[in-house]
Coordinates of C-alpha atoms in Angstrom, one line a residue:
M1 CA 0.0 0.1 -0.1
K2 CA 2.8 2.2 0.8
K3 CA 4.3 1.6 -2.6
V4 CA 1.3 2.6 -4.2
I5 CA 0.9 5.9 -2.3
T6 CA 4.5 6.9 -3.0
T7 CA 3.9 6.1 -6.7
A8 CA 0.7 7.8 -7.0
I9 CA 2.6 11.1 -5.6
C10 CA 5.1 10.5 -8.0
A11 CA 2.7 10.4 -10.8
L12 CA 0.8 13.5 -9.6
A13 CA 4.2 15.3 -9.5
F14 CA 4.6 14.2 -13.0
A15 CA 1.4 15.5 -13.9
C16 CA 2.2 18.8 -12.6
A17 CA 5.2 19.1 -14.3
S18 CA 3.6 18.2 -17.6
A19 CA 0.3 19.7 -17.6
A20 CA 1.2 22.5 -19.9
G21 CA 2.8 20.1 -22.6
N22 CA 5.4 17.6 -22.7
V23 CA 7.8 17.2 -20.2
E24 CA 11.4 18.0 -21.1
P25 CA 14.4 16.3 -19.9
G26 CA 15.4 19.1 -17.6
D27 CA 12.3 18.9 -15.4
S28 CA 12.3 17.2 -12.1
I29 CA 10.2 14.9 -10.3
E30 CA 9.5 14.8 -6.5
C31 CA 8.8 11.6 -4.6
F32 CA 7.4 11.4 -0.8
S33 CA 7.5 8.4 1.2
H34 CA 4.6 7.9 4.1
P35 CA 2.6 11.1 3.5
D36 CA -0.2 11.7 5.8
S37 CA -2.2 13.4 3.1
V38 CA -2.0 14.4 -0.5
A39 CA -4.1 17.0 -2.4
F40 CA -4.0 17.6 -6.0
V41 CA -5.9 20.7 -7.2
H42 CA -6.4 21.7 -11.1
G43 CA -8.7 24.8 -11.7
G44 CA -8.4 27.7 -13.8
N45 CA -5.1 27.9 -15.6
T46 CA -3.1 26.3 -12.6
V47 CA -2.2 22.5 -11.3
E48 CA -1.1 22.5 -7.9
L49 CA 0.1 19.2 -5.7
K50 CA 0.1 19.6 -2.0
V51 CA 1.6 17.1 0.5
F52 CA 1.1 17.2 4.5
G53 CA 3.1 14.9 6.6
A54 CA 6.2 12.9 5.8
K55 CA 7.8 10.2 7.6
D56 CA 9.4 11.0 11.2
N57 CA 7.7 14.6 10.3
P58 CA 3.9 14.8 10.8
D59 CA 4.3 18.8 10.4
Y60 CA 6.1 18.7 7.0
Y61 CA 4.4 20.5 4.0
Y62 CA 5.0 20.5 0.1
S63 CA 3.3 22.4 -2.4
Y64 CA 3.9 22.7 -6.2
K65 CA 2.2 25.0 -8.3
R66 CA 2.4 25.4 -12.0
D67 CA 0.9 28.1 -14.3
V68 CA -0.7 26.2 -17.6
S69 CA -1.7 29.3 -19.5
G70 CA 1.5 29.2 -21.6
E71 CA 4.0 31.5 -19.6
G72 CA 4.9 28.3 -17.4
T73 CA 5.3 30.1 -14.3
E74 CA 6.1 27.6 -11.3
I75 CA 6.0 28.0 -7.9
S76 CA 7.3 25.5 -5.2
K77 CA 7.0 25.6 -1.3
E78 CA 8.4 23.5 1.4
G79 CA 8.7 23.6 5.1
N80 CA 5.9 23.0 8.1
S81 CA 2.4 23.0 7.8
G82 CA 0.4 26.0 9.7
W83 CA 1.8 29.1 10.4
D84 CA 4.8 30.3 7.8
F85 CA 7.1 32.4 9.9
T86 CA 10.9 32.2 11.2
L87 CA 12.1 31.8 14.7
P88 CA 14.9 34.3 15.7
F89 CA 18.0 32.5 15.8
I90 CA 17.0 29.3 13.8
D91 CA 18.4 29.6 10.5
R92 CA 16.9 27.8 7.6
T93 CA 19.0 25.4 5.4
E94 CA 19.0 24.4 1.7
K95 CA 17.2 21.3 0.7
G96 CA 19.0 18.4 1.7
E97 CA 21.0 19.7 4.6
K98 CA 20.6 18.2 8.1
R99 CA 18.9 20.4 10.2
A100 CA 16.8 20.4 13.2
A101 CA 12.8 20.9 13.0
Y102 CA 11.0 23.2 15.3
S103 CA 7.2 23.6 15.8
F104 CA 5.0 25.1 18.4
E105 CA 2.6 22.9 20.6
C106 CA -0.1 23.4 23.2
G107 CA -2.1 21.2 25.2
G108 CA -1.2 18.8 27.8
L109 CA -3.9 18.3 30.3
G110 CA -3.4 16.1 33.4
L111 CA -5.5 14.8 35.9
G112 CA -4.5 13.0 38.9
F113 CA -4.1 11.7 42.5
V114 CA -1.6 13.2 45.2
N115 CA 0.0 11.8 48.0
A116 CA 2.5 13.3 50.4
V117 CA 5.6 11.1 50.7
N118 CA 8.0 11.1 53.8
A119 CA 5.6 13.1 56.0
P120 CA 5.0 12.7 59.5
A121 CA 2.7 9.8 60.5
A122 CA 0.0 12.2 61.9
M123 CA -0.4 14.0 58.2
N124 CA -2.5 11.2 56.8
V125 CA -3.2 12.9 53.4
N126 CA -5.8 10.9 51.9
M127 CA -4.8 10.5 48.1
A128 CA -8.3 9.2 47.1
S129 CA -9.6 12.8 48.1
S130 CA -6.4 14.8 47.1
Y131 CA -5.7 15.7 43.4
E132 CA -4.2 18.0 40.8
V133 CA -5.1 19.4 37.5
F134 CA -2.4 20.7 34.9
I135 CA -1.7 22.0 31.8
D136 CA 2.1 21.9 31.3
H137 CA 2.4 23.5 27.9
I138 CA -0.2 25.7 27.1
V139 CA 2.5 27.3 24.9
G140 CA 5.6 25.0 24.0
I141 CA 8.3 24.3 21.5
S142 CA 9.1 21.4 20.3
C143 CA 12.5 20.3 18.7
R144 CA 13.2 17.2 16.6
P145 CA 17.1 16.9 16.2
W146 CA 16.9 13.6 14.3
R147 CA 14.6 11.9 12.0
N148 CA 14.3 8.7 14.3
G149 CA 10.9 9.9 16.3
T150 CA 13.0 11.7 19.2
S151 CA 11.9 15.5 20.3
F152 CA 12.6 17.4 22.9
L153 CA 9.8 19.9 24.4
L154 CA 10.3 23.3 26.3
G155 CA 6.9 24.1 27.9
F156 CA 5.0 26.7 29.8
G157 CA 2.0 25.9 31.8
F158 CA 0.3 25.8 35.2
G159 CA -1.6 23.7 37.8
W160 CA -3.1 23.2 41.1
R161 CA -2.1 20.7 43.8
N162 CA -4.5 19.9 46.7
Y163 CA -3.0 17.7 49.9
R164 CA -6.2 16.8 51.6
M165 CA -6.8 15.3 55.0
T166 CA -10.3 13.6 56.1
G167 CA -9.1 11.5 59.2
T168 CA -8.7 12.8 63.0
N169 CA -5.8 15.3 62.5
R170 CA -5.7 18.7 60.8
F171 CA -3.4 21.6 59.9
V172 CA -3.1 24.3 62.6
Q173 CA -1.4 27.6 62.1
E174 CA 0.0 29.5 65.0
N175 CA 2.4 32.6 64.9
G176 CA 2.8 31.5 61.2
F177 CA 4.0 28.0 61.9
I178 CA 1.7 25.1 60.8
S179 CA 1.7 21.9 62.7
L180 CA -0.7 19.0 62.7
G181 CA -3.4 18.9 65.7
G182 CA -6.6 16.9 66.4
Y183 CA -10.1 18.3 66.3
E184 CA -12.4 19.2 69.4
E185 CA -14.3 16.2 70.7
G186 CA -17.6 15.8 69.1
A187 CA -16.5 17.5 65.8
D188 CA -18.0 16.6 62.4
V189 CA -14.9 16.4 60.4
Q190 CA -15.4 17.7 56.6
F191 CA -11.5 18.1 55.7
S192 CA -8.1 20.0 56.3
R193 CA -6.0 20.7 53.5
L194 CA -3.2 22.4 51.6
K195 CA -3.3 23.8 48.2
M196 CA -0.7 25.0 45.8
F197 CA -1.0 27.0 42.6
S198 CA 2.2 26.9 40.5
L199 CA 3.7 27.9 37.2
M200 CA 5.1 25.2 35.2
F201 CA 8.3 24.7 33.0
P202 CA 8.7 21.1 31.8
I203 CA 11.8 20.4 29.7
M204 CA 10.8 16.6 28.5
F205 CA 12.7 14.2 26.3
R206 CA 10.3 12.3 24.2
Q207 CA 10.4 9.4 21.9
E208 CA 8.1 7.7 19.8
L209 CA 7.6 3.8 20.1
G210 CA 5.6 3.0 16.9
K211 CA 1.7 2.2 16.8
G212 CA 0.5 5.3 18.4
F213 CA 2.6 4.9 21.4
D214 CA 5.4 7.3 23.0
F215 CA 7.3 7.6 26.0
S216 CA 8.6 10.7 27.5
A217 CA 10.5 11.8 30.7
G218 CA 12.3 14.7 32.4
P219 CA 12.1 17.4 35.1
V220 CA 9.3 20.0 35.5
L221 CA 10.2 23.2 37.0
N222 CA 7.5 24.6 39.4
V223 CA 7.3 28.3 40.5
N224 CA 4.9 28.1 43.3
V225 CA 3.5 31.6 43.5
H226 CA 0.6 30.6 45.8
G227 CA -0.4 28.5 48.8
S228 CA -3.1 28.4 51.1
M229 CA -4.8 26.1 54.0
K230 CA -8.1 25.7 54.8
T231 CA -10.1 23.5 57.3
K232 CA -13.6 22.8 57.7
Y233 CA -15.8 21.2 60.4
K234 CA -18.8 21.2 62.3
L235 CA -19.2 21.3 66.1
G236 CA -22.7 21.1 67.1
D237 CA -24.5 23.6 65.0
D238 CA -21.7 25.8 64.5
K239 CA -19.7 25.6 61.1
I240 CA -16.2 26.3 61.8
E241 CA -13.8 27.2 58.8
N242 CA -10.1 28.2 59.4
S243 CA -7.8 29.3 56.2
S244 CA -4.8 31.2 55.6
D245 CA -3.0 32.3 52.5
D246 CA 0.3 32.5 54.1
I247 CA 1.7 28.7 54.6
H248 CA 5.3 29.6 53.5
Q249 CA 5.6 27.1 50.6
R250 CA 8.8 26.7 48.9
K251 CA 8.9 29.2 46.0
V252 CA 10.8 26.7 43.4
T253 CA 10.6 22.9 43.4
V254 CA 11.3 20.3 40.8
D255 CA 9.3 17.2 39.8
L256 CA 10.9 14.3 38.1
M257 CA 8.0 13.2 35.6
A258 CA 7.5 9.9 33.2
Q259 CA 4.8 9.5 30.7
L260 CA 3.6 6.6 28.5
N261 CA 0.9 7.8 26.0
Y262 CA -1.2 6.1 23.3
K263 CA -2.4 8.8 21.0
A264 CA -4.2 11.4 22.7
I265 CA -4.2 9.7 26.1
G266 CA -1.7 8.7 28.2
F267 CA -0.6 7.8 32.2
Y268 CA 1.8 9.7 34.1
V269 CA 3.7 9.7 37.6
K270 CA 5.2 12.8 39.4
Y271 CA 7.5 12.8 42.1
S272 CA 9.1 15.6 43.8
P273 CA 12.4 15.0 45.6
C274 CA 12.0 18.6 47.0
K275 CA 10.4 19.6 50.3
I276 CA 7.0 21.3 49.6
L277 CA 7.1 23.7 52.6
D278 CA 9.8 25.6 54.3
E279 CA 10.7 23.3 57.1
S280 CA 11.2 26.3 59.3
Y281 CA 7.4 27.0 59.0
G282 CA 5.8 23.8 58.4
P283 CA 5.9 19.9 58.3
E284 CA 8.4 18.3 55.7
F285 CA 6.7 15.9 52.9
R286 CA 7.3 15.5 49.5
H287 CA 5.1 15.0 46.5
L288 CA 3.9 12.0 44.4
S289 CA 1.4 12.0 42.1
A290 CA -0.2 9.7 39.3
G291 CA -2.9 9.9 37.0
I292 CA -3.8 10.4 33.3
T293 CA -2.8 13.1 30.3
L294 CA -5.1 14.2 27.5
F295 CA -4.0 16.0 24.2
Y296 CA -0.4 15.3 24.0

């Protein structure tokens, strides 16, 4: 089937070159292997061949247009489909030279469950009730230095993390220090949680595995711009809520992330070797999460 497609494209390119008459010895024929789609347009006094995608480069774009009105004007374009502009400090090279292929990306929605690792025994974070949501490359630039399915991604995004306790202990803040304590006798416990909002900068190595699968791994830099604490419970007929927006979270932490995708859906694991809170103001613990990813 692949040979048939390649032969058909060559035939279309031949038709473009000869639409105005017989092909002369100086005319050239372009052949493409494993394209995603091909369009051949013949209208008015022009014929045009468009090729989208190529082996190991889904963003490849080729266009050949010929005026068949008699003047024989030819227009040929090659590059990545989509926006047609050049990036600063990235030089275009002549056809046939090896160069890195750059492209912009957006996406990367993640939904997962969170756990507190190496936390004090009294900090009984409930992973089933603790979660994170992130979009780790709202804007990203991808580089394909080789033609073997390997790429690198530098992205920018944001995410929320929620460390939630639903047991007999709660977060208590006194004089700026967060400790772990119990509820009053007879309290109807709802939850006690820490929440973090972060700007994310993933630096990922990615490798296509074939048949729709790909693997990625790398560090994710988190700039933790906001943290908060909240505890809610009932005591008799009274609803009690304690909250704080000053929990002394570490301003910068790093996650190690690994991910396995199948087409648009995947599974990820993240672990942070960094302490989440400043140990001078709160309990020491690290981050572990796992979940699904969409639209990578």
